[in-house]
Short mmCIF file of C-alpha atoms in Angstrom, two decimals:
data_model
loop_
_atom_site.label_atom_id
_atom_site.label_comp_id
_atom_site.label_asym_id
_atom_site.label_seq_id
_atom_site.Cartn_x
_atom_site.Cartn_y
_atom_site.Cartn_z
CA UNK K 1015 -4.46 -56.73 -45.43
CA UNK K 1016 -6.00 -55.35 -42.49
CA UNK K 1017 -3.38 -52.28 -42.79
CA UNK K 1018 -4.45 -48.68 -40.72
CA UNK K 1019 -4.80 -45.51 -42.94
CA UNK K 1020 -2.12 -42.13 -42.35
CA UNK K 1021 -4.06 -40.09 -45.19
CA UNK K 1022 -1.22 -36.42 -45.72
CA UNK K 1023 -2.33 -33.75 -47.93
CA UNK K 1024 -0.76 -30.32 -48.15
CA UNK K 1025 -2.19 -27.12 -48.93
CA UNK K 1026 -0.85 -26.16 -52.59
CA UNK K 1027 2.28 -27.47 -52.33
CA UNK K 1028 3.60 -28.35 -55.51
CA UNK K 1029 6.96 -30.68 -55.71
CA UNK K 1030 9.37 -28.31 -54.28
CA UNK K 1031 11.17 -31.31 -52.06
CA UNK K 1032 14.59 -32.86 -51.64
CA UNK K 1033 13.16 -36.17 -53.05
CA UNK K 1034 11.96 -34.65 -55.85
CA UNK K 1035 15.47 -33.10 -57.59
CA UNK K 1036 14.92 -29.72 -55.69
CA UNK K 1037 18.71 -27.92 -54.36
CA UNK K 1038 17.33 -25.59 -52.49
CA UNK K 1039 15.16 -27.04 -49.59
CA UNK K 1040 14.92 -28.16 -46.63
CA UNK K 1041 12.70 -31.12 -46.27
CA UNK K 1042 14.19 -34.02 -44.74
CA UNK K 1043 11.11 -35.44 -43.10
CA UNK K 1044 9.07 -34.97 -45.81
CA UNK K 1045 12.26 -37.55 -48.47
CA UNK K 1046 12.53 -39.83 -44.89
CA UNK K 1047 9.13 -40.88 -46.00
CA UNK K 1048 9.65 -40.97 -49.66
CA UNK K 1049 13.29 -42.74 -49.01
CA UNK K 1050 10.84 -45.88 -47.96
CA UNK K 1051 8.04 -45.30 -50.13
CA UNK K 1052 7.28 -45.55 -53.86
CA UNK K 1053 7.37 -41.91 -55.27
CA UNK K 1054 5.19 -41.14 -57.85
CA UNK K 1055 7.30 -37.69 -60.47
CA UNK K 1056 4.77 -36.82 -63.06
CA UNK K 1057 1.56 -36.65 -60.49
CA UNK K 1058 -0.96 -34.50 -61.62
CA UNK K 1059 -4.68 -32.86 -59.91
CA UNK K 1060 -7.35 -32.50 -61.59
CA UNK K 1061 -8.50 -28.71 -61.26
CA UNK K 1062 -5.90 -26.34 -59.73
CA UNK K 1063 -8.19 -24.88 -56.82
CA UNK K 1064 -8.46 -26.64 -53.40
CA UNK K 1065 -12.44 -27.60 -52.85
CA UNK K 1066 -12.95 -28.71 -56.78
CA UNK K 1067 -9.18 -30.74 -56.39
CA UNK K 1068 -10.32 -31.77 -52.76
CA UNK K 1069 -13.32 -33.25 -54.12
CA UNK K 1070 -12.40 -35.27 -57.59
CA UNK K 1071 -9.87 -37.04 -54.85
CA UNK K 1072 -12.41 -37.84 -52.53
CA UNK K 1073 -15.03 -38.98 -54.18
CA UNK K 1074 -13.05 -40.60 -57.38
CA UNK K 1075 -15.10 -38.70 -59.62
CA UNK K 1076 -13.61 -35.77 -62.51
CA UNK K 1077 -15.05 -32.12 -61.64
CA UNK K 1078 -17.64 -32.33 -64.73
CA UNK K 1079 -18.82 -35.34 -62.55
CA UNK K 1080 -19.30 -33.31 -59.16
CA UNK K 1081 -20.22 -30.60 -61.03
CA UNK K 1082 -18.06 -28.31 -58.86
CA UNK K 1083 -15.89 -25.85 -60.08
CA UNK K 1084 -16.40 -23.04 -57.75
CA UNK K 1085 -16.73 -23.45 -53.47
CA UNK K 1086 -20.42 -22.74 -53.45
CA UNK K 1087 -22.05 -26.39 -54.39
CA UNK K 1088 -22.95 -30.12 -51.83
CA UNK K 1089 -21.71 -32.47 -54.47
CA UNK K 1090 -24.82 -34.76 -52.41
CA UNK K 1091 -27.16 -32.99 -53.43
CA UNK K 1092 -26.17 -30.66 -56.84
CA UNK K 1093 -24.60 -33.88 -58.56
CA UNK K 1094 -25.13 -36.94 -57.06
CA UNK K 1095 -25.05 -38.82 -53.93
CA UNK K 1096 -20.88 -40.35 -54.44
CA UNK K 1097 -19.60 -42.16 -51.89
CA UNK K 1098 -16.00 -40.10 -50.41
CA UNK K 1099 -13.36 -42.67 -49.61
CA UNK K 1100 -13.11 -42.03 -45.98
CA UNK K 1101 -17.43 -42.56 -46.25
CA UNK K 1102 -16.46 -46.48 -48.45
CA UNK K 1103 -13.30 -47.09 -44.93
CA UNK K 1104 -15.92 -46.50 -41.80
CA UNK K 1105 -18.70 -49.02 -44.48
CA UNK K 1106 -15.59 -51.12 -43.88
CA UNK K 1107 -15.37 -51.53 -40.45
CA UNK K 1108 -12.98 -48.50 -40.47
CA UNK K 1109 -12.51 -45.70 -37.25
CA UNK K 1110 -12.82 -43.05 -39.89
CA UNK K 1111 -10.98 -39.73 -38.65
CA UNK K 1112 -10.22 -35.80 -39.50
CA UNK K 1113 -7.66 -32.79 -38.46
CA UNK K 1114 -7.55 -29.93 -40.27
CA UNK K 1115 -7.85 -28.85 -44.28
CA UNK K 1116 -8.66 -32.44 -45.69
CA UNK K 1117 -12.18 -31.66 -47.42
CA UNK K 1118 -12.67 -28.00 -48.34
CA UNK K 1119 -15.06 -26.39 -45.72
CA UNK K 1120 -18.12 -24.46 -46.61
CA UNK K 1121 -20.91 -25.37 -48.68
CA UNK K 1122 -19.16 -27.41 -50.81
CA UNK K 1123 -18.78 -30.00 -47.03
CA UNK K 1124 -21.70 -28.81 -46.35
CA UNK K 1125 -21.07 -26.74 -43.81
CA UNK K 1126 -20.02 -30.34 -41.67
CA UNK K 1127 -16.69 -31.52 -43.44
CA UNK K 1128 -19.38 -34.16 -44.96
CA UNK K 1129 -19.82 -35.01 -41.52
CA UNK K 1130 -21.43 -37.65 -40.55
CA UNK K 1131 -21.54 -39.67 -44.09
CA UNK K 1132 -17.65 -39.36 -44.21
CA UNK K 1133 -16.32 -39.66 -40.51
CA UNK K 1134 -17.08 -41.09 -37.35
CA UNK K 1135 -16.48 -38.81 -35.45
CA UNK K 1136 -17.51 -34.91 -36.22
CA UNK K 1137 -14.02 -33.62 -37.60
CA UNK K 1138 -10.84 -31.51 -36.23
CA UNK K 1139 -10.27 -27.75 -37.46
CA UNK K 1140 -7.74 -25.80 -34.77
CA UNK K 1141 -9.04 -23.45 -32.90
CA UNK K 1142 -6.39 -20.30 -34.63
CA UNK K 1143 -7.81 -21.09 -38.63
CA UNK K 1144 -9.96 -18.21 -37.85
CA UNK K 1145 -7.11 -15.72 -38.07
CA UNK K 1146 -5.51 -17.21 -41.08
CA UNK K 1147 -6.09 -13.23 -42.86
CA UNK K 1148 -6.52 -11.10 -40.15
CA UNK K 1149 -3.87 -8.68 -39.70
CA UNK K 1150 -0.66 -10.06 -37.87
CA UNK K 1151 2.29 -9.72 -39.59
CA UNK K 1152 4.28 -6.87 -38.56
CA UNK K 1153 5.27 -4.74 -40.78
CA UNK K 1154 8.92 -2.53 -40.90
CA UNK K 1155 7.10 0.18 -38.67
CA UNK K 1156 6.12 -1.94 -36.73
CA UNK K 1157 2.74 -2.36 -37.27
CA UNK K 1158 0.92 -5.21 -37.89
CA UNK K 1159 -0.89 -6.22 -41.62
CA UNK K 1160 -2.02 -8.90 -43.71
CA UNK K 1161 0.00 -9.50 -45.79
CA UNK K 1162 1.24 -12.53 -48.34
CA UNK K 1163 5.01 -12.90 -47.51
CA UNK K 1164 4.14 -13.22 -43.24
CA UNK K 1165 7.33 -14.71 -40.82
CA UNK K 1166 6.12 -14.13 -37.59
CA UNK K 1167 6.94 -14.25 -34.26
CA UNK K 1168 4.37 -17.48 -32.99
CA UNK K 1169 4.40 -16.45 -29.24
CA UNK K 1170 3.01 -13.34 -30.74
CA UNK K 1171 -0.20 -14.98 -32.19
CA UNK K 1172 -3.57 -15.44 -30.91
CA UNK K 1173 -3.53 -18.39 -28.28
CA UNK K 1174 0.65 -18.45 -28.84
CA UNK K 1175 -0.30 -20.94 -31.84
CA UNK K 1176 -0.72 -22.11 -35.24
CA UNK K 1177 -3.64 -23.86 -37.33
CA UNK K 1178 -0.96 -26.92 -38.10
CA UNK K 1179 0.95 -26.75 -35.30
CA UNK K 1180 -2.76 -27.35 -33.40
CA UNK K 1181 -3.26 -29.41 -36.48
CA UNK K 1182 -0.10 -31.69 -35.45
CA UNK K 1183 -1.00 -31.73 -31.90
CA UNK K 1184 -4.49 -32.64 -31.95
CA UNK K 1185 -3.43 -35.83 -34.82
CA UNK K 1186 -0.36 -37.50 -32.81
CA UNK K 1187 -3.39 -37.48 -29.61
CA UNK K 1188 -5.10 -39.64 -31.63
CA UNK K 1189 -3.41 -42.04 -33.02
CA UNK K 1190 -2.70 -42.74 -29.57
CA UNK K 1191 -6.08 -43.01 -28.26
CA UNK K 1192 -5.67 -45.42 -31.89
CA UNK K 1193 -2.46 -47.40 -30.69
CA UNK K 1194 -5.17 -48.90 -28.09
CA UNK K 1195 -8.13 -49.63 -29.20
CA UNK K 1196 -8.32 -52.43 -31.28
CA UNK K 1197 -9.73 -50.87 -34.63
CA UNK K 1198 -8.31 -49.58 -37.77
CA UNK K 1199 -8.42 -46.50 -38.57
CA UNK K 1200 -8.94 -43.97 -41.76
CA UNK K 1201 -6.72 -40.63 -40.28
CA UNK K 1202 -6.57 -37.49 -42.80
CA UNK K 1203 -4.50 -34.67 -41.07
CA UNK K 1204 -4.98 -31.82 -43.76
CA UNK K 1205 -1.84 -29.45 -43.49
CA UNK K 1206 -2.72 -25.30 -44.50
CA UNK K 1207 0.04 -24.44 -45.14
CA UNK K 1208 2.54 -23.65 -47.71
CA UNK K 1209 -1.11 -22.00 -48.61
CA UNK K 1210 -0.99 -18.30 -48.80
CA UNK K 1211 -0.84 -15.89 -46.32
CA UNK K 1212 3.41 -17.59 -46.77
CA UNK K 1213 2.61 -17.14 -42.40
CA UNK K 1214 5.07 -19.02 -40.76
CA UNK K 1215 7.27 -19.18 -37.54
CA UNK K 1216 10.09 -16.58 -38.50
CA UNK K 1217 13.08 -19.06 -37.17
CA UNK K 1218 12.79 -21.26 -40.70
CA UNK K 1219 14.07 -18.03 -42.87
CA UNK K 1220 17.17 -18.76 -41.29
CA UNK K 1221 17.86 -21.63 -44.50
CA UNK K 1222 17.15 -19.51 -47.16
CA UNK K 1223 19.36 -16.45 -47.10
CA UNK K 1224 18.43 -14.03 -49.95
CA UNK K 1225 21.17 -14.02 -52.17
CA UNK K 1226 20.30 -17.71 -52.33
CA UNK K 1227 16.89 -17.06 -53.91
CA UNK K 1228 16.74 -17.17 -57.76
CA UNK K 1229 14.01 -15.79 -59.22
CA UNK K 1230 11.73 -18.23 -61.78
CA UNK K 1231 13.79 -19.15 -64.92
CA UNK K 1232 11.10 -17.92 -67.21
CA UNK K 1233 9.41 -15.35 -65.22
CA UNK K 1234 7.46 -13.48 -68.61
CA UNK K 1235 3.75 -14.45 -69.75
CA UNK K 1236 4.95 -16.48 -72.59
CA UNK K 1237 4.90 -14.42 -76.39
CA UNK K 1238 2.37 -17.37 -77.35
CA UNK K 1239 0.29 -17.88 -74.08
CA UNK K 1240 -3.34 -17.36 -75.56
CA UNK K 1241 -4.87 -14.58 -72.91
CA UNK K 1242 -7.73 -17.26 -71.57
CA UNK K 1243 -4.85 -19.41 -70.32
CA UNK K 1244 -3.43 -16.44 -67.84
CA UNK K 1245 -4.30 -16.35 -64.95
CA UNK K 1246 -4.32 -12.67 -62.32
CA UNK K 1247 -3.38 -13.22 -59.47
CA UNK K 1248 -5.72 -11.31 -57.96
CA UNK K 1249 -6.02 -13.51 -54.52
CA UNK K 1250 -1.98 -12.07 -54.13
CA UNK K 1251 -3.02 -8.61 -55.37
CA UNK K 1252 -5.58 -7.85 -51.96
CA UNK K 1253 -3.07 -8.52 -49.69
CA UNK K 1254 -1.78 -5.48 -47.75
CA UNK K 1255 2.31 -5.68 -49.10
CA UNK K 1256 1.02 -6.20 -52.52
CA UNK K 1257 -1.06 -3.96 -52.45
CA UNK K 1258 1.45 -0.70 -50.96
CA UNK K 1259 3.54 -1.97 -54.55
CA UNK K 1260 0.80 -1.06 -57.10
CA UNK K 1261 1.76 -3.73 -60.12
CA UNK K 1262 -0.36 -2.41 -62.90
CA UNK K 1263 -4.03 -5.45 -63.63
CA UNK K 1264 -3.46 -8.72 -64.81
CA UNK K 1265 0.28 -8.49 -66.47
CA UNK K 1266 2.13 -7.07 -64.09
CA UNK K 1267 5.48 -7.97 -62.98
CA UNK K 1268 5.65 -8.03 -59.76
CA UNK K 1269 8.59 -6.13 -58.90
CA UNK K 1270 11.99 -8.77 -58.59
CA UNK K 1271 13.10 -8.42 -55.21
CA UNK K 1272 9.24 -8.99 -53.72
CA UNK K 1273 9.58 -11.98 -55.84
CA UNK K 1274 12.68 -13.49 -54.48
CA UNK K 1275 10.77 -13.04 -50.98
CA UNK K 1276 8.13 -14.76 -51.55
CA UNK K 1277 10.07 -17.40 -53.05
CA UNK K 1278 12.14 -17.28 -50.35
CA UNK K 1279 8.67 -17.60 -47.88
CA UNK K 1280 7.34 -20.43 -50.39
CA UNK K 1281 10.39 -22.12 -49.53
CA UNK K 1282 11.24 -21.30 -45.18
CA UNK K 1283 6.61 -22.72 -45.34
CA UNK K 1284 7.20 -25.86 -46.96
CA UNK K 1285 10.29 -25.91 -44.26
CA UNK K 1286 7.93 -25.51 -41.72
CA UNK K 1287 5.25 -27.96 -43.37
CA UNK K 1288 8.02 -30.82 -43.31
CA UNK K 1289 8.97 -30.61 -39.62
CA UNK K 1290 5.21 -30.91 -38.73
CA UNK K 1291 5.13 -33.26 -40.99
CA UNK K 1292 8.51 -35.32 -39.13
CA UNK K 1293 6.42 -35.21 -36.07
CA UNK K 1294 3.21 -36.28 -37.21
CA UNK K 1295 5.55 -39.46 -38.15
CA UNK K 1296 8.03 -39.52 -35.59
CA UNK K 1297 4.28 -40.25 -32.89
CA UNK K 1298 2.91 -43.06 -35.79
CA UNK K 1299 6.57 -44.64 -34.19
CA UNK K 1300 6.35 -43.81 -31.67
CA UNK K 1301 2.76 -45.98 -31.25
CA UNK K 1302 4.54 -48.90 -32.56
CA UNK K 1303 1.98 -48.21 -35.91
CA UNK K 1304 4.68 -47.32 -38.81
CA UNK K 1305 4.35 -51.20 -39.33
CA UNK K 1306 0.59 -52.08 -39.60
CA UNK K 1307 0.15 -48.07 -41.24
CA UNK K 1308 -0.14 -47.15 -44.98
CA UNK K 1309 0.35 -43.50 -44.86
CA UNK K 1310 0.17 -41.52 -47.98
CA UNK K 1311 1.29 -38.04 -48.41
CA UNK K 1312 0.27 -35.43 -51.17
CA UNK K 1313 -1.08 -31.57 -52.80
CA UNK K 1314 -4.62 -30.39 -53.07
CA UNK K 1315 -2.45 -28.88 -56.43
CA UNK K 1316 0.89 -26.72 -57.41
CA UNK K 1317 1.44 -23.00 -56.92
CA UNK K 1318 3.70 -21.04 -59.58
CA UNK K 1319 6.66 -18.62 -58.04
CA UNK K 1320 6.53 -16.56 -61.22
CA UNK K 1321 6.30 -19.09 -64.23
CA UNK K 1322 5.31 -17.38 -67.19
CA UNK K 1323 4.54 -14.04 -65.22
CA UNK K 1324 2.52 -16.18 -62.62
CA UNK K 1325 2.04 -16.62 -58.89
CA UNK K 1326 -0.55 -19.03 -57.33
CA UNK K 1327 -2.47 -21.86 -58.69
CA UNK K 1328 -5.86 -21.45 -61.37
CA UNK K 1329 -4.03 -22.71 -64.05
CA UNK K 1330 -3.52 -25.76 -66.62
CA UNK K 1331 0.17 -25.75 -66.82
CA UNK K 1332 2.36 -28.46 -64.35
CA UNK K 1333 2.98 -25.36 -62.30
CA UNK K 1334 -0.21 -25.28 -60.78
CA UNK K 1335 -1.12 -28.44 -60.88
CA UNK K 1336 2.07 -31.46 -60.63
CA UNK K 1337 2.00 -32.20 -56.96
CA UNK K 1338 4.12 -34.83 -54.52
CA UNK K 1339 2.64 -37.48 -54.47
CA UNK K 1340 4.09 -41.35 -52.21
CA UNK K 1341 2.86 -44.23 -51.05
CA UNK K 1342 4.33 -45.66 -47.57
CA UNK K 1343 3.55 -48.67 -47.45
CA UNK K 1344 5.00 -51.80 -44.90
CA UNK K 1345 6.00 -54.97 -46.42
CA UNK K 1346 5.97 -53.83 -50.05
CA UNK K 1347 7.73 -50.51 -50.38
CA UNK K 1348 9.63 -51.21 -47.69
CA UNK K 1349 10.76 -54.96 -46.12
CA UNK K 1350 8.60 -55.80 -42.52
CA UNK K 1351 9.79 -54.85 -39.52
CA UNK K 1352 10.92 -56.19 -36.66
CA UNK K 1353 9.32 -54.69 -33.39
CA UNK K 1354 9.92 -51.67 -31.96
CA UNK K 1355 12.00 -50.69 -35.22
CA UNK K 1356 11.89 -47.02 -35.54
CA UNK K 1357 10.74 -46.11 -39.22
CA UNK K 1358 10.25 -42.25 -39.06
CA UNK K 1359 12.87 -40.56 -36.08
CA UNK K 1360 12.38 -37.28 -36.28
CA UNK K 1361 14.53 -35.17 -38.30
CA UNK K 1362 15.21 -31.57 -37.77
CA UNK K 1363 15.13 -29.22 -40.95
CA UNK K 1364 17.44 -26.61 -39.19
CA UNK K 1365 20.23 -29.85 -38.98
CA UNK K 1366 19.75 -32.54 -40.84
CA UNK K 1367 21.06 -32.22 -44.42
CA UNK K 1368 21.39 -35.24 -46.44
CA UNK K 1369 18.96 -35.98 -49.00
CA UNK K 1370 17.18 -38.97 -49.04
CA UNK K 1371 16.74 -40.48 -52.40
CA UNK K 1372 13.04 -42.84 -52.87
CA UNK K 1373 13.06 -46.10 -52.03
CA UNK K 1374 10.84 -46.07 -55.99
CA UNK K 1375 10.48 -43.91 -57.94
CA UNK K 1376 8.05 -44.01 -61.31
CA UNK K 1377 7.52 -42.20 -63.92
CA UNK K 1378 3.84 -42.08 -64.86
CA UNK K 1379 1.72 -40.03 -65.79
CA UNK K 1380 -0.76 -40.27 -62.10
CA UNK K 1381 -3.92 -38.41 -60.89
CA UNK K 1382 -5.53 -37.68 -57.87
CA UNK K 1383 -8.56 -39.02 -58.91
CA UNK K 1384 -6.86 -42.62 -58.67
CA UNK K 1385 -6.31 -42.20 -54.67
CA UNK K 1386 -9.27 -43.52 -53.76
CA UNK K 1387 -9.67 -46.59 -56.05
CA UNK K 1388 -5.31 -47.03 -54.99
CA UNK K 1389 -6.00 -46.87 -51.15
CA UNK K 1390 -9.37 -49.42 -51.20
CA UNK K 1391 -6.42 -51.39 -53.01
CA UNK K 1392 -3.71 -51.46 -51.15
CA UNK K 1393 -6.13 -52.21 -47.73
CA UNK K 1394 -7.26 -55.24 -49.01
CA UNK K 1395 -10.92 -53.63 -49.57
CA UNK K 1396 -12.72 -54.23 -52.87
CA UNK K 1397 -11.88 -51.48 -55.04
CA UNK K 1398 -14.80 -49.29 -56.10
CA UNK K 1399 -15.91 -50.34 -59.86
CA UNK K 1400 -14.73 -47.98 -62.80
CA UNK K 1401 -17.94 -45.69 -63.62
CA UNK K 1402 -20.04 -45.95 -66.86
CA UNK K 1403 -20.43 -43.56 -69.29
CA UNK K 1404 -22.79 -41.33 -67.10
CA UNK K 1405 -22.48 -41.96 -63.36
CA UNK K 1406 -24.99 -39.39 -62.04
CA UNK K 1407 -26.94 -42.37 -60.08
CA UNK K 1408 -23.89 -45.18 -59.03
CA UNK K 1409 -23.35 -43.90 -55.89
CA UNK K 1410 -20.28 -45.86 -56.02
CA UNK K 1411 -18.19 -45.98 -58.73
CA UNK K 1412 -14.23 -44.58 -59.07
CA UNK K 1413 -12.97 -42.54 -62.42
CA UNK K 1414 -9.37 -42.98 -61.24
CA UNK K 1415 -8.57 -46.69 -61.69
CA UNK K 1416 -5.95 -47.73 -58.87
CA UNK K 1417 -2.58 -47.09 -59.60
CA UNK K 1418 -0.89 -50.17 -57.47
CA UNK K 1419 -0.07 -51.77 -60.50
CA UNK K 1420 2.91 -49.12 -61.56
CA UNK K 1421 4.22 -49.90 -57.71
CA UNK K 1422 7.03 -52.73 -58.59
CA UNK K 1423 6.86 -52.24 -61.93
CA UNK K 1424 10.14 -51.42 -63.11
CA UNK K 1425 11.08 -48.38 -65.26
CA UNK K 1426 12.87 -50.44 -67.33
CA UNK K 1427 10.72 -53.36 -68.49
CA UNK K 1428 7.84 -50.23 -69.44
CA UNK K 1429 10.75 -48.41 -71.39
CA UNK K 1430 11.00 -52.07 -72.98
CA UNK K 1431 7.40 -51.81 -73.91
CA UNK K 1432 7.27 -48.28 -75.96
CA UNK K 1433 9.71 -49.86 -78.02
CA UNK K 1434 7.91 -52.86 -78.50
CA UNK K 1435 5.17 -50.94 -79.99
CA UNK K 1436 4.46 -51.74 -83.72
CA UNK K 1437 1.04 -50.09 -83.98
CA UNK K 1438 1.24 -46.90 -83.11
CA UNK K 1439 -2.85 -45.66 -82.78
CA UNK K 1440 -3.04 -48.67 -79.88
CA UNK K 1441 0.53 -47.63 -78.12
CA UNK K 1442 -0.75 -44.00 -78.15
CA UNK K 1443 -4.21 -45.04 -76.92
CA UNK K 1444 -2.75 -47.11 -73.47
CA UNK K 1445 0.06 -44.09 -72.47
CA UNK K 1446 -1.08 -42.64 -68.98
CA UNK K 1447 -2.59 -39.51 -69.52
CA UNK K 1448 -3.52 -37.01 -66.49
CA UNK K 1449 -6.69 -34.93 -67.34
CA UNK K 1450 -7.03 -31.23 -65.63
CA UNK K 1451 -9.40 -28.63 -66.64
CA UNK K 1452 -9.90 -24.54 -65.68
CA UNK K 1453 -12.85 -22.23 -66.04
CA UNK K 1454 -13.02 -18.65 -66.98
CA UNK K 1455 -14.98 -16.22 -67.28
CA UNK K 1456 -13.90 -14.37 -70.46
CA UNK K 1457 -11.27 -14.72 -73.14
CA UNK K 1458 -9.45 -12.41 -71.69
CA UNK K 1459 -8.07 -11.92 -68.06
CA UNK K 1460 -10.42 -9.94 -65.64
CA UNK K 1461 -11.02 -9.62 -61.60
CA UNK K 1462 -12.67 -12.73 -61.55
CA UNK K 1463 -10.75 -15.12 -63.96
CA UNK K 1464 -8.92 -17.10 -61.01
CA UNK K 1465 -11.83 -17.78 -59.11
CA UNK K 1466 -15.30 -17.66 -61.45
CA UNK K 1467 -18.45 -18.74 -59.86
CA UNK K 1468 -20.26 -21.14 -61.93
CA UNK K 1469 -22.97 -18.90 -63.27
CA UNK K 1470 -20.80 -17.26 -64.96
CA UNK K 1471 -17.90 -19.37 -66.64
CA UNK K 1472 -17.70 -19.35 -70.04
CA UNK K 1473 -14.62 -21.53 -71.30
CA UNK K 1474 -13.63 -24.32 -70.02
CA UNK K 1475 -9.84 -25.20 -70.20
CA UNK K 1476 -9.28 -29.69 -71.28
CA UNK K 1477 -5.54 -29.99 -70.80
CA UNK K 1478 -4.28 -33.66 -71.28
CA UNK K 1479 -0.47 -33.94 -69.49
CA UNK K 1480 1.62 -37.07 -71.32
CA UNK K 1481 5.09 -37.63 -70.46
CA UNK K 1482 6.26 -36.09 -73.66
CA UNK K 1483 3.77 -33.41 -73.93
CA UNK K 1484 1.03 -30.99 -72.54
CA UNK K 1485 -2.03 -30.73 -74.24
CA UNK K 1486 -4.94 -27.91 -73.63
CA UNK K 1487 -8.66 -26.82 -75.57
CA UNK K 1488 -10.06 -24.16 -74.48
CA UNK K 1489 -13.30 -24.41 -75.45
CA UNK K 1490 -17.03 -22.97 -75.10
CA UNK K 1491 -19.14 -23.97 -72.01
CA UNK K 1492 -22.44 -24.11 -70.22
CA UNK K 1493 -22.91 -23.79 -66.63
CA UNK K 1494 -26.79 -23.72 -67.33
CA UNK K 1495 -26.34 -27.71 -68.15
CA UNK K 1496 -23.04 -27.92 -67.23
CA UNK K 1497 -21.88 -28.83 -71.03
CA UNK K 1498 -18.63 -28.42 -73.08
CA UNK K 1499 -18.50 -27.34 -77.06
CA UNK K 1500 -16.01 -29.32 -78.17
CA UNK K 1501 -16.83 -27.51 -81.87
CA UNK K 1502 -16.63 -23.78 -80.23
CA UNK K 1503 -12.43 -23.37 -79.39
CA UNK K 1504 -11.35 -20.45 -78.14
CA UNK K 1505 -7.52 -20.91 -78.58
CA UNK K 1506 -5.30 -23.90 -77.43
CA UNK K 1507 -1.71 -24.89 -75.91
CA UNK K 1508 0.61 -27.53 -76.90
CA UNK K 1509 3.90 -28.22 -74.84
CA UNK K 1510 6.78 -30.36 -75.41
CA UNK K 1511 7.71 -31.88 -72.84
CA UNK K 1512 11.81 -32.64 -73.51
CA UNK K 1513 12.38 -29.16 -75.68
CA UNK K 1514 9.63 -27.26 -73.47
CA UNK K 1515 10.28 -28.70 -69.88
CA UNK K 1516 8.56 -25.37 -68.61
CA UNK K 1517 6.39 -25.20 -71.04
CA UNK K 1518 7.19 -21.51 -72.42
CA UNK K 1519 6.46 -22.29 -76.44
CA UNK K 1520 3.21 -22.86 -77.98
CA UNK K 1521 3.36 -24.60 -80.64
CA UNK K 1522 -0.57 -25.52 -81.14
CA UNK K 1523 -0.55 -23.25 -84.19
CA UNK K 1524 2.16 -24.33 -85.89
CA UNK K 1525 1.18 -27.85 -85.90
CA UNK K 1526 -1.59 -30.06 -86.97
CA UNK K 1527 -3.65 -31.49 -83.65
CA UNK K 1528 -5.86 -33.35 -84.43
CA UNK K 1529 -4.85 -36.93 -82.65
CA UNK K 1530 -4.46 -34.81 -79.64
CA UNK K 1531 -7.86 -33.68 -79.69
CA UNK K 1532 -9.10 -36.60 -81.03
CA UNK K 1533 -7.79 -38.72 -77.62
CA UNK K 1534 -9.38 -35.29 -75.63
CA UNK K 1535 -12.24 -35.80 -76.70
CA UNK K 1536 -11.72 -39.88 -75.81
#
């Protein structure tokens, strides 16, 4: 009880990490954290785009309750004056601190990252954040471009640094301030990478020779993919290097050599992120706080790397919704430390190759909307009550149940329970499920299909992921009153995970799916 919290959130990071079984990536520091943590291998975001996902997990409410599917409204005004996770910790005596991209900046967090409600002091943003989309990428001709693929010489960057490097420095400074203070803290650190542009120190390319980079296992648009389900990656088409390729809209495809370069740079950006996480955790050790601080590591959603012929996020597929999620809880996921013992010595991604295995792994399907309840329970605070069916007037409640109950349950036990199930319907009802959703302006890919504004949303794809399948229905949506008509189904998708792990063969039309439909309505 009474532990500090260090909450680390990456941007657009799918679980390409060695601790998740990726054979190519070099992520020794995150793997080291995983080796002391409970790692969830089936964790999902509620919407695969930054602002809606972050507002959802920081309030513990789903996008239909925050009423944020785009970037252009502030939930306290637009939906209900909901408490946030950091606000709850602040009200319970914690100093709450935000560094980097935690809330999505702009109107969706009231241009203040929800300060002063959520944070004890104004949130920190790196001064170089404003150059993120500028022409800082040197082309072969020596000129500067705003490219997607953007390895850089850090010394040539504005102020000679990058935003995530600045965020790490500030977070370390705050840890050192907090170590002498007697107050408990909740420190959230939001890293920008591997969000586009894929801009990172160029030396990280050395870790990933191009000849080792493969294409996605399924780089084609699946034959039975409903056109409403496809995202046409308009944001990467705006980048100078992609623009120069003149790729046809909406289905591409990108040239294979360029696909390899994107994948190479995504991996390089992940190793650069890993280095930042390593420096931050090493500082937690240095400050003597590893014994008294819960560490959570996750991301706001994933990112397609050519699967289904798609790039970016903006869809309901696993590659866009699945995220890494791990919890380090001293004394619970690890035995207690002796004084001065190091848990997180910094590991250099350039020399460190030993893959560390997670302390515990859960295959349970879980959702980011559960983070609020889970962290409250781990910190010994009262867990927010479950929200009633409509909760627009309820300031404190959560639509995600705490997942602490999965921390110690051995996997064997859950398997037995599953097998010992005599009443199929009851078992079906009790399986763990993750819900995600994605809005579209039309049945076919348009220029605004990836990021429709609220007023342009006409269809909502509601998606349900269990350990066995992913089921999605695309239904009519009315933005004026935020309602969906489940009797007006535009398209559907059903993928069986065991036989079709990449979700390439849509069997929605070959099967009666009444039982799935009932469950998504429930």
